């Protein structure tokens, strides 16, 4: 690569420019992210949307890829990409969630304590932040480079080591910002319906914005086709 390396802040500007070209992208991300706010009576619908959202995590990155190259993406392609990405991102989600459950479930089941466990909440925030740091380049690798979760984890972790400290802003700013936003919401609202709705809109937008900057950084260092890794290695039945 020749010339001056674009900064994290200029990559955020590129991501924002994509929203102007594809205004439906943030709208879709917010809509899917708000599925958690559906009432219990619509639990099955909420579950179905969560499954779609798993695939949408990859489709968002393909949208950035196409936009950065001045290309478009059609509605049928959005459906095809999302279906292709569901399994791999669901597997990654399980790999991340299961250890949390095994580690924290005994403490949550401790009936001797009354009221909210502040120590557990702090531990969860710390653990989630660490995992978020580690997954910075794993999630784009699943969309751009490989359908295998194990391979994406290897690519992502190696990239953190090889690109440090150039990658520092991309690794540190997003999770710390999400924690800050979450703390701000909890302090300025009663975390009722209004607070949940605010978080349901703001959190997906912030995440989507940072995903675009990280995608730009990743794509400068990896050769990627216009479809990413969505339809590669079809002969492999296991995403892990």
PDB file of N, CA, C and O in Angstrom, residues 5 7-9 132-133 136-137 159-177 210 214 217 221:
ATOM      1  N   UNK A   5      -1.317   6.142   5.347  1.00  0.00           N
ATOM      2  CA  UNK A   5      -2.328   5.233   5.884  1.00  0.00           C
ATOM      3  C   UNK A   5      -3.513   6.033   6.424  1.00  0.00           C
ATOM      4  O   UNK A   5      -3.344   6.925   7.262  1.00  0.00           O
ATOM      5  N   UNK A   7      -6.503   7.155   8.748  1.00  0.00           N
ATOM      6  CA  UNK A   7      -6.632   7.024  10.200  1.00  0.00           C
ATOM      7  C   UNK A   7      -7.969   6.392  10.566  1.00  0.00           C
ATOM      8  O   UNK A   7      -8.872   6.248   9.737  1.00  0.00           O
ATOM      9  N   UNK A   8      -8.074   6.027  11.821  1.00  0.00           N
ATOM     10  CA  UNK A   8      -9.341   5.498  12.344  1.00  0.00           C
ATOM     11  C   UNK A   8     -10.465   6.496  12.128  1.00  0.00           C
ATOM     12  O   UNK A   8     -11.579   6.133  11.759  1.00  0.00           O
ATOM     13  N   UNK A   9     -10.160   7.765  12.340  1.00  0.00           N
ATOM     14  CA  UNK A   9     -11.189   8.802  12.233  1.00  0.00           C
ATOM     15  C   UNK A   9     -11.624   8.993  10.785  1.00  0.00           C
ATOM     16  O   UNK A   9     -12.809   9.217  10.512  1.00  0.00           O
ATOM     17  N   UNK A 132     -14.860  -8.553  23.420  1.00  0.00           N
ATOM     18  CA  UNK A 132     -15.083  -7.632  22.307  1.00  0.00           C
ATOM     19  C   UNK A 132     -13.757  -7.190  21.699  1.00  0.00           C
ATOM     20  O   UNK A 132     -13.613  -7.093  20.471  1.00  0.00           O
ATOM     21  N   UNK A 133     -12.774  -6.932  22.557  1.00  0.00           N
ATOM     22  CA  UNK A 133     -11.443  -6.558  22.069  1.00  0.00           C
ATOM     23  C   UNK A 133     -10.860  -7.682  21.213  1.00  0.00           C
ATOM     24  O   UNK A 133     -10.322  -7.453  20.124  1.00  0.00           O
ATOM     25  N   UNK A 136     -12.314  -8.181  17.560  1.00  0.00           N
ATOM     26  CA  UNK A 136     -12.310  -7.024  16.654  1.00  0.00           C
ATOM     27  C   UNK A 136     -12.186  -7.424  15.191  1.00  0.00           C
ATOM     28  O   UNK A 136     -12.947  -6.954  14.334  1.00  0.00           O
ATOM     29  N   UNK A 137     -11.231  -8.276  14.870  1.00  0.00           N
ATOM     30  CA  UNK A 137     -11.007  -8.666  13.479  1.00  0.00           C
ATOM     31  C   UNK A 137     -11.506 -10.076  13.168  1.00  0.00           C
ATOM     32  O   UNK A 137     -11.428 -10.508  12.012  1.00  0.00           O
ATOM     33  N   UNK A 159      -4.025 -10.875  13.495  1.00  0.00           N
ATOM     34  CA  UNK A 159      -4.050  -9.509  12.989  1.00  0.00           C
ATOM     35  C   UNK A 159      -3.870  -8.500  14.122  1.00  0.00           C
ATOM     36  O   UNK A 159      -3.229  -7.451  13.935  1.00  0.00           O
ATOM     37  N   UNK A 160      -4.414  -8.792  15.286  1.00  0.00           N
ATOM     38  CA  UNK A 160      -4.195  -7.905  16.434  1.00  0.00           C
ATOM     39  C   UNK A 160      -2.711  -7.791  16.736  1.00  0.00           C
ATOM     40  O   UNK A 160      -2.181  -6.689  16.951  1.00  0.00           O
ATOM     41  N   UNK A 161      -2.012  -8.927  16.731  1.00  0.00           N
ATOM     42  CA  UNK A 161      -0.576  -8.911  17.029  1.00  0.00           C
ATOM     43  C   UNK A 161       0.224  -8.226  15.931  1.00  0.00           C
ATOM     44  O   UNK A 161       1.093  -7.395  16.199  1.00  0.00           O
ATOM     45  N   UNK A 162      -0.075  -8.590  14.683  1.00  0.00           N
ATOM     46  CA  UNK A 162       0.752  -8.087  13.582  1.00  0.00           C
ATOM     47  C   UNK A 162       0.525  -6.614  13.284  1.00  0.00           C
ATOM     48  O   UNK A 162       1.422  -5.930  12.794  1.00  0.00           O
ATOM     49  N   UNK A 163      -0.672  -6.115  13.564  1.00  0.00           N
ATOM     50  CA  UNK A 163      -0.990  -4.733  13.220  1.00  0.00           C
ATOM     51  C   UNK A 163      -0.876  -3.761  14.383  1.00  0.00           C
ATOM     52  O   UNK A 163      -1.117  -2.574  14.218  1.00  0.00           O
ATOM     53  N   UNK A 164      -0.561  -4.269  15.562  1.00  0.00           N
ATOM     54  CA  UNK A 164      -0.400  -3.372  16.707  1.00  0.00           C
ATOM     55  C   UNK A 164       0.885  -2.554  16.550  1.00  0.00           C
ATOM     56  O   UNK A 164       1.888  -3.090  16.110  1.00  0.00           O
ATOM     57  N   UNK A 165       0.914  -1.235  16.821  1.00  0.00           N
ATOM     58  CA  UNK A 165      -0.153  -0.431  17.417  1.00  0.00           C
ATOM     59  C   UNK A 165      -1.053   0.280  16.406  1.00  0.00           C
ATOM     60  O   UNK A 165      -1.892   1.086  16.791  1.00  0.00           O
ATOM     61  N   UNK A 166      -0.869   0.007  15.101  1.00  0.00           N
ATOM     62  CA  UNK A 166      -1.709   0.678  14.104  1.00  0.00           C
ATOM     63  C   UNK A 166      -3.192   0.376  14.317  1.00  0.00           C
ATOM     64  O   UNK A 166      -4.050   1.193  13.993  1.00  0.00           O
ATOM     65  N   UNK A 167      -3.458  -0.810  14.865  1.00  0.00           N
ATOM     66  CA  UNK A 167      -4.848  -1.234  15.025  1.00  0.00           C
ATOM     67  C   UNK A 167      -5.455  -0.802  16.359  1.00  0.00           C
ATOM     68  O   UNK A 167      -6.612  -1.121  16.647  1.00  0.00           O
ATOM     69  N   UNK A 168      -4.684  -0.093  17.181  1.00  0.00           N
ATOM     70  CA  UNK A 168      -5.116   0.186  18.555  1.00  0.00           C
ATOM     71  C   UNK A 168      -6.469   0.886  18.620  1.00  0.00           C
ATOM     72  O   UNK A 168      -7.343   0.511  19.412  1.00  0.00           O
ATOM     73  N   UNK A 169      -6.667   1.919  17.796  1.00  0.00           N
ATOM     74  CA  UNK A 169      -7.934   2.645  17.836  1.00  0.00           C
ATOM     75  C   UNK A 169      -9.106   1.741  17.478  1.00  0.00           C
ATOM     76  O   UNK A 169     -10.169   1.814  18.092  1.00  0.00           O
ATOM     77  N   UNK A 170      -8.920   0.883  16.489  1.00  0.00           N
ATOM     78  CA  UNK A 170      -9.997   0.001  16.037  1.00  0.00           C
ATOM     79  C   UNK A 170     -10.340  -1.042  17.097  1.00  0.00           C
ATOM     80  O   UNK A 170     -11.488  -1.478  17.195  1.00  0.00           O
ATOM     81  N   UNK A 171      -9.346  -1.425  17.889  1.00  0.00           N
ATOM     82  CA  UNK A 171      -9.548  -2.443  18.916  1.00  0.00           C
ATOM     83  C   UNK A 171     -10.116  -1.847  20.194  1.00  0.00           C
ATOM     84  O   UNK A 171     -11.035  -2.409  20.796  1.00  0.00           O
ATOM     85  N   UNK A 172      -9.589  -0.709  20.621  1.00  0.00           N
ATOM     86  CA  UNK A 172      -9.915  -0.170  21.934  1.00  0.00           C
ATOM     87  C   UNK A 172     -11.141   0.734  21.956  1.00  0.00           C
ATOM     88  O   UNK A 172     -11.935   0.682  22.901  1.00  0.00           O
ATOM     89  N   UNK A 173     -11.312   1.567  20.935  1.00  0.00           N
ATOM     90  CA  UNK A 173     -12.375   2.575  20.988  1.00  0.00           C
ATOM     91  C   UNK A 173     -13.786   1.974  20.964  1.00  0.00           C
ATOM     92  O   UNK A 173     -14.627   2.347  21.791  1.00  0.00           O
ATOM     93  N   UNK A 174     -14.104   1.037  20.060  1.00  0.00           N
ATOM     94  CA  UNK A 174     -15.493   0.548  20.002  1.00  0.00           C
ATOM     95  C   UNK A 174     -16.019  -0.035  21.309  1.00  0.00           C
ATOM     96  O   UNK A 174     -17.068   0.410  21.800  1.00  0.00           O
ATOM     97  N   UNK A 175     -15.353  -1.029  21.946  1.00  0.00           N
ATOM     98  CA  UNK A 175     -15.930  -1.582  23.179  1.00  0.00           C
ATOM     99  C   UNK A 175     -15.983  -0.586  24.323  1.00  0.00           C
ATOM    100  O   UNK A 175     -16.939  -0.568  25.099  1.00  0.00           O
ATOM    101  N   UNK A 176     -14.956   0.271  24.426  1.00  0.00           N
ATOM    102  CA  UNK A 176     -14.968   1.261  25.490  1.00  0.00           C
ATOM    103  C   UNK A 176     -16.083   2.280  25.278  1.00  0.00           C
ATOM    104  O   UNK A 176     -16.709   2.741  26.236  1.00  0.00           O
ATOM    105  N   UNK A 177     -16.354   2.614  24.026  1.00  0.00           N
ATOM    106  CA  UNK A 177     -17.448   3.539  23.727  1.00  0.00           C
ATOM    107  C   UNK A 177     -18.791   2.910  24.077  1.00  0.00           C
ATOM    108  O   UNK A 177     -19.675   3.578  24.638  1.00  0.00           O
ATOM    109  N   UNK A 210     -18.834   1.703  13.878  1.00  0.00           N
ATOM    110  CA  UNK A 210     -17.496   1.171  14.129  1.00  0.00           C
ATOM    111  C   UNK A 210     -17.194  -0.027  13.233  1.00  0.00           C
ATOM    112  O   UNK A 210     -16.039  -0.232  12.838  1.00  0.00           O
ATOM    113  N   UNK A 214     -13.745  -0.558  10.991  1.00  0.00           N
ATOM    114  CA  UNK A 214     -12.927  -1.761  11.129  1.00  0.00           C
ATOM    115  C   UNK A 214     -12.869  -2.526   9.806  1.00  0.00           C
ATOM    116  O   UNK A 214     -11.819  -3.073   9.436  1.00  0.00           O
ATOM    117  N   UNK A 217     -10.307  -0.900   7.553  1.00  0.00           N
ATOM    118  CA  UNK A 217      -8.950  -1.256   7.977  1.00  0.00           C
ATOM    119  C   UNK A 217      -8.609  -2.679   7.540  1.00  0.00           C
ATOM    120  O   UNK A 217      -7.528  -2.942   7.002  1.00  0.00           O
ATOM    121  N   UNK A 221      -5.798  -4.758   4.129  1.00  0.00           N
ATOM    122  CA  UNK A 221      -4.759  -5.732   4.435  1.00  0.00           C
ATOM    123  C   UNK A 221      -5.053  -7.142   3.940  1.00  0.00           C
ATOM    124  O   UNK A 221      -4.217  -8.028   4.104  1.00  0.00           O
TER     125      UNK A 221
END
